[in-house]
PDB file of C-alpha atoms in Angstrom:
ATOM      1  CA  UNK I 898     117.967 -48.812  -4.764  1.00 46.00           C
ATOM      2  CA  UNK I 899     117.452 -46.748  -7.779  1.00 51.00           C
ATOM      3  CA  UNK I 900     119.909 -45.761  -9.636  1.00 53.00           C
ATOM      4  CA  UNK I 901     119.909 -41.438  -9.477  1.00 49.00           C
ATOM      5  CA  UNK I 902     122.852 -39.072 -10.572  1.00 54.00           C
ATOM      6  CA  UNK I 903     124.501 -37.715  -7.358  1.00 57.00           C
ATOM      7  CA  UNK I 904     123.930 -34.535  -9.484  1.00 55.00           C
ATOM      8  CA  UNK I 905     120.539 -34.775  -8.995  1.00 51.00           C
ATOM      9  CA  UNK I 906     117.968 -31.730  -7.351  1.00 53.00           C
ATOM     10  CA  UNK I 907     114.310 -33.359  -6.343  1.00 54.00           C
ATOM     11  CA  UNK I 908     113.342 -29.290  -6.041  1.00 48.00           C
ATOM     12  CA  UNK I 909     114.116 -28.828 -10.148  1.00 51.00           C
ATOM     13  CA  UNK I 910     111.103 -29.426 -11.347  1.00 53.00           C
ATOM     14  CA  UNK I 911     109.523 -27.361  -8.703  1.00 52.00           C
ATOM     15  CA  UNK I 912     111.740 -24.851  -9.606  1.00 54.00           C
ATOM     16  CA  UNK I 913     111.172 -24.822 -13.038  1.00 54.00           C
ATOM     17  CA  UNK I 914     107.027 -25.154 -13.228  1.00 55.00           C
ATOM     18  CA  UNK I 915     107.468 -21.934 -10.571  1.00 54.00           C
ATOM     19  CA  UNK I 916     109.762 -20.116 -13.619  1.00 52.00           C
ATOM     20  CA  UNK I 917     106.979 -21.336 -16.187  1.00 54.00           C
ATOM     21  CA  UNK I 918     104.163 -19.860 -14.193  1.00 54.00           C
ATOM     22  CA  UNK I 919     106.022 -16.707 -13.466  1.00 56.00           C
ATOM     23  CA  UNK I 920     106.262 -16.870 -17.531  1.00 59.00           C
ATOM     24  CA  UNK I 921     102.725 -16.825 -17.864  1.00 62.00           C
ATOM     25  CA  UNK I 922     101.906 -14.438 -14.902  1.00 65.00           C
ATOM     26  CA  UNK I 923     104.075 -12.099 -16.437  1.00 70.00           C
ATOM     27  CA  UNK I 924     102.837 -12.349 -20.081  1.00 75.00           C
ATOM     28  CA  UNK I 925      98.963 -12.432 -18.734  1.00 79.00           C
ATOM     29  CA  UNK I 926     100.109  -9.099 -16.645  1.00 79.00           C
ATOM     30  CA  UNK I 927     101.804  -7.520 -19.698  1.00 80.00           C
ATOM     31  CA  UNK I 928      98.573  -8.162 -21.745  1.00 81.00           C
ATOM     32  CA  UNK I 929      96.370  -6.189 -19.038  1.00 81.00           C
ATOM     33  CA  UNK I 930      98.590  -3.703 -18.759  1.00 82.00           C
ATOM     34  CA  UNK I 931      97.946  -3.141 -22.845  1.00 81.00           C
ATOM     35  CA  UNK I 932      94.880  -3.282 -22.821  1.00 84.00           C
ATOM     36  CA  UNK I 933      94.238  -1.120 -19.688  1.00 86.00           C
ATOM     37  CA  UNK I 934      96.697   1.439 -21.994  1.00 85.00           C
ATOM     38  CA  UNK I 935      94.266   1.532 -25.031  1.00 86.00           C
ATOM     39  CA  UNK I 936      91.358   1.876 -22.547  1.00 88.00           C
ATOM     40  CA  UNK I 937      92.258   4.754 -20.797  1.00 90.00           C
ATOM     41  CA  UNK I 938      93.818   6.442 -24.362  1.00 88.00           C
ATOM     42  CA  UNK I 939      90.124   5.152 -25.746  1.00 90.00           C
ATOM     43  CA  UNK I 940      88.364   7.349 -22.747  1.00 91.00           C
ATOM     44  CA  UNK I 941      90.647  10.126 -23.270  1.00 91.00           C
ATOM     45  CA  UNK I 942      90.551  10.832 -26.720  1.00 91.00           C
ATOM     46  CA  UNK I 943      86.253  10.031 -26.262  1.00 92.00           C
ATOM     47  CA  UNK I 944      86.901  12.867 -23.888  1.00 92.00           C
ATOM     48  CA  UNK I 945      88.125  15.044 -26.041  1.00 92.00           C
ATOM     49  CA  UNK I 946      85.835  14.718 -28.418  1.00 91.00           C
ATOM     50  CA  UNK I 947      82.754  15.628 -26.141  1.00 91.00           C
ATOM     51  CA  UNK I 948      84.699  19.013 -25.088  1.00 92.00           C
ATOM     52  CA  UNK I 949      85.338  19.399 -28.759  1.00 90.00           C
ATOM     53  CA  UNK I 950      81.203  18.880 -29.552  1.00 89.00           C
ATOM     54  CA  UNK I 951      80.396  21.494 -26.415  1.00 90.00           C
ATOM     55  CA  UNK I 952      82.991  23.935 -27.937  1.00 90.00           C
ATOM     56  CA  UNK I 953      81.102  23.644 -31.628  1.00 89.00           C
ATOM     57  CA  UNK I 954      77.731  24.103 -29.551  1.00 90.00           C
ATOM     58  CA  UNK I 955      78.800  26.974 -27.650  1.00 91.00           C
ATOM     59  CA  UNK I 956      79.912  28.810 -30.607  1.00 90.00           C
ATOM     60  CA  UNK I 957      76.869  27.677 -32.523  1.00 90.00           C
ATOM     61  CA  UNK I 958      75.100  29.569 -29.631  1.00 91.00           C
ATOM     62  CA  UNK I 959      77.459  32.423 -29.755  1.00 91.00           C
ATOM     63  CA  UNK I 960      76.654  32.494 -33.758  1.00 91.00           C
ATOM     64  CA  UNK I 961      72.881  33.224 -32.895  1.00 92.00           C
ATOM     65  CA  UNK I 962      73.108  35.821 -30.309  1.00 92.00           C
ATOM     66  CA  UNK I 963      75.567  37.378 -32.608  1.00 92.00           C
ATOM     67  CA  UNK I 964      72.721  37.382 -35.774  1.00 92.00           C
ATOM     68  CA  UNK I 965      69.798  38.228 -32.806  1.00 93.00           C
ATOM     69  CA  UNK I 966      71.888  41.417 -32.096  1.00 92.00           C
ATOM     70  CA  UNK I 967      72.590  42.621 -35.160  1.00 92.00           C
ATOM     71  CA  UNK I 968      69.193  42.743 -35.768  1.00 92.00           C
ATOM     72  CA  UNK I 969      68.500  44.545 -32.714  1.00 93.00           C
ATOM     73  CA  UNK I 970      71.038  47.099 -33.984  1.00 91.00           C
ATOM     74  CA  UNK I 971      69.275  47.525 -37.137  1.00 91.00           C
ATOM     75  CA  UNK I 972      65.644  47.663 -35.522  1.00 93.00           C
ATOM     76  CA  UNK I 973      67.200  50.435 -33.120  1.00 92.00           C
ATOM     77  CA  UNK I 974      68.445  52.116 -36.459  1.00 91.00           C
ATOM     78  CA  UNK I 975      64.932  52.265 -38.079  1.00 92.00           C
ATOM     79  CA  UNK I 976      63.896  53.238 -34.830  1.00 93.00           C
ATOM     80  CA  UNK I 977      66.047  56.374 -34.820  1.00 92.00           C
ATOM     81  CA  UNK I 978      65.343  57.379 -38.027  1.00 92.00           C
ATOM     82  CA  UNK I 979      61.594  57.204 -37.783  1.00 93.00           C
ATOM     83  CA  UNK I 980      62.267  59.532 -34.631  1.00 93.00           C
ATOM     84  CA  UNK I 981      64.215  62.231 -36.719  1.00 93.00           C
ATOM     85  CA  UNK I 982      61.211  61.696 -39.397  1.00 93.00           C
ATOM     86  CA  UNK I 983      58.655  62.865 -36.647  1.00 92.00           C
ATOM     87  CA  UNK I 984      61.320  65.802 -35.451  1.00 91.00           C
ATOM     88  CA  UNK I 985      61.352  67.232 -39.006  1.00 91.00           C
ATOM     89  CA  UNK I 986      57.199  66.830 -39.394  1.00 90.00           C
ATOM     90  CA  UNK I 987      56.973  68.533 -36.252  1.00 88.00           C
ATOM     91  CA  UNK I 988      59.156  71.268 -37.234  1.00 87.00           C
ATOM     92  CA  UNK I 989      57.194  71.802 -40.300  1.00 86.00           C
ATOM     93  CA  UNK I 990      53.767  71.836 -38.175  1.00 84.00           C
ATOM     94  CA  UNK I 991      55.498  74.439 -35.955  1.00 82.00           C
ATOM     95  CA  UNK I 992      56.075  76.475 -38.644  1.00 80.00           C
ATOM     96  CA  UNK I 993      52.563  76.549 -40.066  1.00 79.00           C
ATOM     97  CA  UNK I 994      51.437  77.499 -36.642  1.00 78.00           C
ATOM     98  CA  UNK I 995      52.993  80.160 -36.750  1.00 74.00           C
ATOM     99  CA  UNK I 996      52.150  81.371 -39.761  1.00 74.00           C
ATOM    100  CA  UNK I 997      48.178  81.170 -38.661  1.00 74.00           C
ATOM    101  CA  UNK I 998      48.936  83.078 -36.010  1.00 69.00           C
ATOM    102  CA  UNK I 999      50.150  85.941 -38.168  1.00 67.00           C
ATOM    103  CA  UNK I1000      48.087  87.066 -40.916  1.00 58.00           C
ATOM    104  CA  UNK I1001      51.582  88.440 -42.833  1.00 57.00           C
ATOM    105  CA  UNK I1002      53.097  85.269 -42.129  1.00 57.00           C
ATOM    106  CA  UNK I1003      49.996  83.424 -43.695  1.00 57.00           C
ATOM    107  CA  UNK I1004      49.851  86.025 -46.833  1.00 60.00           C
ATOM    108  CA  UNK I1005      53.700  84.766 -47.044  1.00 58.00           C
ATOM    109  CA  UNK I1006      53.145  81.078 -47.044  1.00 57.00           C
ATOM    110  CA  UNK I1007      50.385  81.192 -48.955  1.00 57.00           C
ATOM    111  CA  UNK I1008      52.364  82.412 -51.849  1.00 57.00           C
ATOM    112  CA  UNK I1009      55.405  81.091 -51.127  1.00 58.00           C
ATOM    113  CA  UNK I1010      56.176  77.816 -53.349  1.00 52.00           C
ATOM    114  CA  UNK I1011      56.168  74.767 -51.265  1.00 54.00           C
ATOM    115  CA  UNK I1012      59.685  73.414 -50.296  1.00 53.00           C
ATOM    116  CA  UNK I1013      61.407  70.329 -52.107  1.00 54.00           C
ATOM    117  CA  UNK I1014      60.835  67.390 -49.720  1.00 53.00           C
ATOM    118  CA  UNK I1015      63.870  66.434 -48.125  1.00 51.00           C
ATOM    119  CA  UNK I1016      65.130  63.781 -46.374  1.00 54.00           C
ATOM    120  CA  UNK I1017      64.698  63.700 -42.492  1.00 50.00           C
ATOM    121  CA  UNK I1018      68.099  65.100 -40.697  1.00 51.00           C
ATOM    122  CA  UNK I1019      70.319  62.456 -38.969  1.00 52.00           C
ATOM    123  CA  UNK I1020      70.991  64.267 -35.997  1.00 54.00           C
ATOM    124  CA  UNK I1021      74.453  63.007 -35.949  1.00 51.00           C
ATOM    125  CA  UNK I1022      73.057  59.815 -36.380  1.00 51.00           C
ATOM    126  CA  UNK I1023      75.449  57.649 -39.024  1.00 57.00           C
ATOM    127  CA  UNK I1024      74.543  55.047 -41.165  1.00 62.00           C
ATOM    128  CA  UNK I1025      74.365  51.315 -39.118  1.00 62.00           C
ATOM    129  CA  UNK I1026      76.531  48.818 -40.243  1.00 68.00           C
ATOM    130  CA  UNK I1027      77.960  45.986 -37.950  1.00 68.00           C
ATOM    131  CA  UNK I1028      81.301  46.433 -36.299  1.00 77.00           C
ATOM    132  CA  UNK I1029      83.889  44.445 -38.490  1.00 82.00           C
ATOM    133  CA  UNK I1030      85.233  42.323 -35.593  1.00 82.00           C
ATOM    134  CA  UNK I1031      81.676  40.389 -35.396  1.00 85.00           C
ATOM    135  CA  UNK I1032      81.362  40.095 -38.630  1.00 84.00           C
ATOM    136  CA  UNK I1033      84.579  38.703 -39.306  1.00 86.00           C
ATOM    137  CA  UNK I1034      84.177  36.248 -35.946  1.00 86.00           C
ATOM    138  CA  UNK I1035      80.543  35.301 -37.660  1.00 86.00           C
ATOM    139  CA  UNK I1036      81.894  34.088 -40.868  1.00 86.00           C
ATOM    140  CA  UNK I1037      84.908  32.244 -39.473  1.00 84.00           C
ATOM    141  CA  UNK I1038      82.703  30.479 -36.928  1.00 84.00           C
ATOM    142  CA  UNK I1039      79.851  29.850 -39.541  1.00 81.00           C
ATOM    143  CA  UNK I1040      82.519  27.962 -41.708  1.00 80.00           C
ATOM    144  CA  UNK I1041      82.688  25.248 -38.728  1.00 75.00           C
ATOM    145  CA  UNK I1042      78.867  24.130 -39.116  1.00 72.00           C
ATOM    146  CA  UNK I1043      79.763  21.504 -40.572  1.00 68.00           C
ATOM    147  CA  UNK I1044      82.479  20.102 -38.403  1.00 65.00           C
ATOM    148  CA  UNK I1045      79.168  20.819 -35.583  1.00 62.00           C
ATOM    149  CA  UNK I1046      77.023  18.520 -37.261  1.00 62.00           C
ATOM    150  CA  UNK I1047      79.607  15.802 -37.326  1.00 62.00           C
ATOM    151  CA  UNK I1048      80.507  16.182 -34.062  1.00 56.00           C
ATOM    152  CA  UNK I1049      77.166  16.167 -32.547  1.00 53.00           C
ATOM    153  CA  UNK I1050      75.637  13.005 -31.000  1.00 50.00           C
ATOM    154  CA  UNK I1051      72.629  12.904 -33.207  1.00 47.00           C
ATOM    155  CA  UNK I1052      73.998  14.075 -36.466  1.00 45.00           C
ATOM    156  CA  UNK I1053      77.173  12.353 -36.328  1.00 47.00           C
ATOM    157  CA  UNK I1054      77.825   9.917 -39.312  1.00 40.00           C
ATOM    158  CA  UNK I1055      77.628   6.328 -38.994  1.00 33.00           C
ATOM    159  CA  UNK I1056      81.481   5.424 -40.068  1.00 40.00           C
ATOM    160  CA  UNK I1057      83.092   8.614 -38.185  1.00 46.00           C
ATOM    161  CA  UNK I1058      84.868   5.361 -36.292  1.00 44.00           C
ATOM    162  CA  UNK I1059      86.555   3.578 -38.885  1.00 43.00           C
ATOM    163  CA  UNK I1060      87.960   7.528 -40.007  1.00 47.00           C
ATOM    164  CA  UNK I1061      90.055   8.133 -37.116  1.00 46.00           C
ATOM    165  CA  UNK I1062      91.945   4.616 -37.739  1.00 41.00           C
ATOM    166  CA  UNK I1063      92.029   5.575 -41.414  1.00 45.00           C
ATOM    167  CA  UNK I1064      93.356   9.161 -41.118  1.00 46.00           C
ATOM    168  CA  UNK I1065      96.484   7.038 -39.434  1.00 42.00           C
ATOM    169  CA  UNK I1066      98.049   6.371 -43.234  1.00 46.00           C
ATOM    170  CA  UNK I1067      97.952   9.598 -43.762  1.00 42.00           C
ATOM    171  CA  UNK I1068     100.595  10.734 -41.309  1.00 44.00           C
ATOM    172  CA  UNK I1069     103.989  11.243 -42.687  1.00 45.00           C
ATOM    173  CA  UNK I1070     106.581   9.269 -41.449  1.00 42.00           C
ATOM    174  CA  UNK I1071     108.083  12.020 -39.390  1.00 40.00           C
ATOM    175  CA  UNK I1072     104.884  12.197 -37.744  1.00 51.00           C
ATOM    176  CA  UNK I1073     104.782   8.647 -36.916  1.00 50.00           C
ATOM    177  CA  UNK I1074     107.943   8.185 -35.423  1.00 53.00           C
ATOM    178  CA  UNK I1075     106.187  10.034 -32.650  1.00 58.00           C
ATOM    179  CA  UNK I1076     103.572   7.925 -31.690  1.00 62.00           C
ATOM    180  CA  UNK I1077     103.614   4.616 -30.455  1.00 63.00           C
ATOM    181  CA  UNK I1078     103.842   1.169 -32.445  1.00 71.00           C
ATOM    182  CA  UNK I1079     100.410   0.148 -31.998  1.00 76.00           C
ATOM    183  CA  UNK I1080      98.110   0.452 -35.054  1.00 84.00           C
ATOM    184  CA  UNK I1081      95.456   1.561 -32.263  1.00 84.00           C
ATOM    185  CA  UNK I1082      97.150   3.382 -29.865  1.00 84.00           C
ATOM    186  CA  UNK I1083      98.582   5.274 -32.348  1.00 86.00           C
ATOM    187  CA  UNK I1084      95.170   6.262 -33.624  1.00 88.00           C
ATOM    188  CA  UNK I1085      93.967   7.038 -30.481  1.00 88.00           C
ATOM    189  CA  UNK I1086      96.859   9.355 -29.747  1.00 89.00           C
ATOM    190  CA  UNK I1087      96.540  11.246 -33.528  1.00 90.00           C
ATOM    191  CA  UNK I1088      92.674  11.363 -32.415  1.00 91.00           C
ATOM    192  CA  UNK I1089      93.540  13.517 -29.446  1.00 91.00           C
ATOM    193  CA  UNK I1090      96.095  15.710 -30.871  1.00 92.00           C
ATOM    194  CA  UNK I1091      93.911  16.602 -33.704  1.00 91.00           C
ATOM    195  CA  UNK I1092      90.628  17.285 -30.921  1.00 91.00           C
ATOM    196  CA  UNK I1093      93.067  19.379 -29.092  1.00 92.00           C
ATOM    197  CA  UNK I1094      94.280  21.472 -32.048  1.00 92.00           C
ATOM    198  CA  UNK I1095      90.362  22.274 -33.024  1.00 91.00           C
ATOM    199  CA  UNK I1096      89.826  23.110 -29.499  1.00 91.00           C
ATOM    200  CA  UNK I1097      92.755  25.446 -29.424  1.00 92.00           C
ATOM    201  CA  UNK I1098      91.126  26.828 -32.309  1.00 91.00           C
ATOM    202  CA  UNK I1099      87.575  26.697 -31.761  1.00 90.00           C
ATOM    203  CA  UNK I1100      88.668  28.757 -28.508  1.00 93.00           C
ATOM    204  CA  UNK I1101      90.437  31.556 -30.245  1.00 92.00           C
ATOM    205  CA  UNK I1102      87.471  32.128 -32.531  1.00 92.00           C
ATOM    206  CA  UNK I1103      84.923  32.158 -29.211  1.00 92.00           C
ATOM    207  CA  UNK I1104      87.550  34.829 -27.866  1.00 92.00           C
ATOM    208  CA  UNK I1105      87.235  36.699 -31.504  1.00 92.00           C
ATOM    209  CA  UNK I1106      82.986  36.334 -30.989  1.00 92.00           C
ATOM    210  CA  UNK I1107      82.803  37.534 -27.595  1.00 92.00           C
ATOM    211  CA  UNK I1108      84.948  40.700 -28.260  1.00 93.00           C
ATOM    212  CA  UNK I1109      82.952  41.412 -31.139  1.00 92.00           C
ATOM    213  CA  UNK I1110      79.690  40.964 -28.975  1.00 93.00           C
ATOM    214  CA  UNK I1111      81.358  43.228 -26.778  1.00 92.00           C
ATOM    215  CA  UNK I1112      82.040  46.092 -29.114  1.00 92.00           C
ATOM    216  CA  UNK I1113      78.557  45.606 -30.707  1.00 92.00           C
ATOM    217  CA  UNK I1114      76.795  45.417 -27.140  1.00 93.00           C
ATOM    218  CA  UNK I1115      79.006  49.169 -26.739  1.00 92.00           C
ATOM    219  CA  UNK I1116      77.827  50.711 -30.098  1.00 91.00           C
ATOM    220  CA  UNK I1117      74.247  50.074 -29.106  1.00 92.00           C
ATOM    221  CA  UNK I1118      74.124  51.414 -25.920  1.00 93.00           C
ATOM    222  CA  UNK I1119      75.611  54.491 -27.188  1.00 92.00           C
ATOM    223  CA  UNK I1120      72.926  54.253 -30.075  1.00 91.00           C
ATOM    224  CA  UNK I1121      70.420  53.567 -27.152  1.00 93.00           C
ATOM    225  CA  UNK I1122      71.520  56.742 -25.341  1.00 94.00           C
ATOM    226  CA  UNK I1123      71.333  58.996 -28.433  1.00 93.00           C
ATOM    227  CA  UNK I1124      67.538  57.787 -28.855  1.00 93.00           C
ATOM    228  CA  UNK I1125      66.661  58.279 -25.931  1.00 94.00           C
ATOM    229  CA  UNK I1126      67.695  62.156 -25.777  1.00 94.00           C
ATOM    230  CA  UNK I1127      65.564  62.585 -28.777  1.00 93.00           C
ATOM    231  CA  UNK I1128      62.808  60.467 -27.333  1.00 93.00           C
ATOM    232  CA  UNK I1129      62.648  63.220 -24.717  1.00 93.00           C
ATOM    233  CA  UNK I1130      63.196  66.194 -26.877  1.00 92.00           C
ATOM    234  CA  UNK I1131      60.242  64.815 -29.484  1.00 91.00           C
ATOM    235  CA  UNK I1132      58.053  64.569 -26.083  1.00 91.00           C
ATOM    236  CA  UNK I1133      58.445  68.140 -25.215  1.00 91.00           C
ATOM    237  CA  UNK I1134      58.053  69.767 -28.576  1.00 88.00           C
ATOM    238  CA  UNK I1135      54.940  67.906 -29.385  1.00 89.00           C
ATOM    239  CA  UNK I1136      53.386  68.590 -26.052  1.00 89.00           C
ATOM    240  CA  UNK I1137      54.371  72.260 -26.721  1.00 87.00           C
ATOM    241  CA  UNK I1138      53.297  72.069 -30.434  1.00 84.00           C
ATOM    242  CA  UNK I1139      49.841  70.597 -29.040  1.00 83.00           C
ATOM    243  CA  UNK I1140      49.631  73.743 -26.375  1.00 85.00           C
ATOM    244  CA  UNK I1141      50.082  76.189 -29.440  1.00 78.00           C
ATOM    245  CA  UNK I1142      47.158  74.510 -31.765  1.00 79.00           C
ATOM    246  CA  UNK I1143      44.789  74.814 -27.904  1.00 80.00           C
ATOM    247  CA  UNK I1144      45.867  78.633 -28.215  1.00 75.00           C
ATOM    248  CA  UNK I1145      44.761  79.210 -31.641  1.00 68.00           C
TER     249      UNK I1145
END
């Protein structure tokens, strides 16, 4: 018989290459669960930087309709005034209707000295400028072109990667305390916190652009109204101008 230690367990070794696997189960486990970590942090702050790109475009767009309706605005000024030009020829043409039609009147006129040329009346009509909220909300957007361009898929600079790991020495130590340990992770979590404080703010100025689109939009239509009235009154003075001249 061989000589064996009362002491001794044939189902130790067993034991022990079970412990050893449930070492290396456990380690291979705690590596997927990294890794599955910084891939769904990865996705998320990729995420966030596609809403951040549709939030530039957006108020890229919002930029141009702004610019397209101020120069609707001034058209529709021009507009009016070329109106109140036509009123105040008219008038004048009434006038030396009139004075055919009387032979006193024409004696008058013909030695009267001709009038200074004046400008055309307003008609309550004020000088066009754009409301102050759109302009303000144009400027403050158009200062973000250039964060558009780096943002956008096409235009976006070769190294923008290596920026968002670099921007992670910058952080003050406060700062850091706050995000994880991992060189990565923690890059991917600054990534997202700085895409979600240009959202935050890319939002407020699309809130400042569409209010000012909304007050332009108003002053127009009023504008719009106002021209139209004359419109009308022009067309009924020039069709009765034109019945006077048939009489003579």
């Amino acid at each position: 018989m061989s000589a064996l230690p009362r002491s001794y367990n044939p189902f130790a070794e067993d034991e022990e290459e079970d412990v050893a696997a449930a070492g290396r189960g456990g380690a291979e486990r705690q590596r997927y669960l990294q890794q599955e970590v910084l891939r769904r942090t990865a996705a998320s702050a990729d995420s966030t930087s596609r809403s951040l790109s549709l939030l530039y475009e957006s108020e890229r767009i919002g930029v141009a309709a702004s610019e397209e309706l101020v120069r609707q605005g001034e058209a529709l000024k021009r507009t009016e005034q070329m109106v109140d030009k036509m009123d105040q020829d008219l008038k004048t043409s009434q006038r030396h209707i009139n004075s055919i039609k009387s032979v006193w009147g024409g004696l008058v006129n013909y030695f009267k000295a001709k009038p200074p040329e004046s400008k055309p009346e307003q008609n309550g009509a004020p000088e066009y400028y754009a409301n102050s909220r759109l302009k303000e909300a144009m400027m403050s957007s158009k200062e973000q072109e250039s964060k558009y361009q780096e943002s956008h898929p096409n235009l976006r600079k070769l190294d923008d990667s290596d920026n968002d790991f670099n921007k992670a020495d910058l952080v003050s130590s406060v700062q850091r305390d706050a995000y994880p340990k991992n060189q990565q992770l923690r890059a991917y979590h600054q990534k997202i916190d700085t895409n979600l404080d240009e959202m935050s703010s890319g939002l407020s100025r699309l809130k400042s652009l569409a209010l000012g689109l909304q007050t332009e939009i108003e002053e127009q239509d009023d504008m719009l109204d106002r021209l139209t009235k004359k419109v009308e009154t022009l067309d009924v003075n020039i069709k009765n101008t034109d019945r006077k001249v048939r009489q003579l």
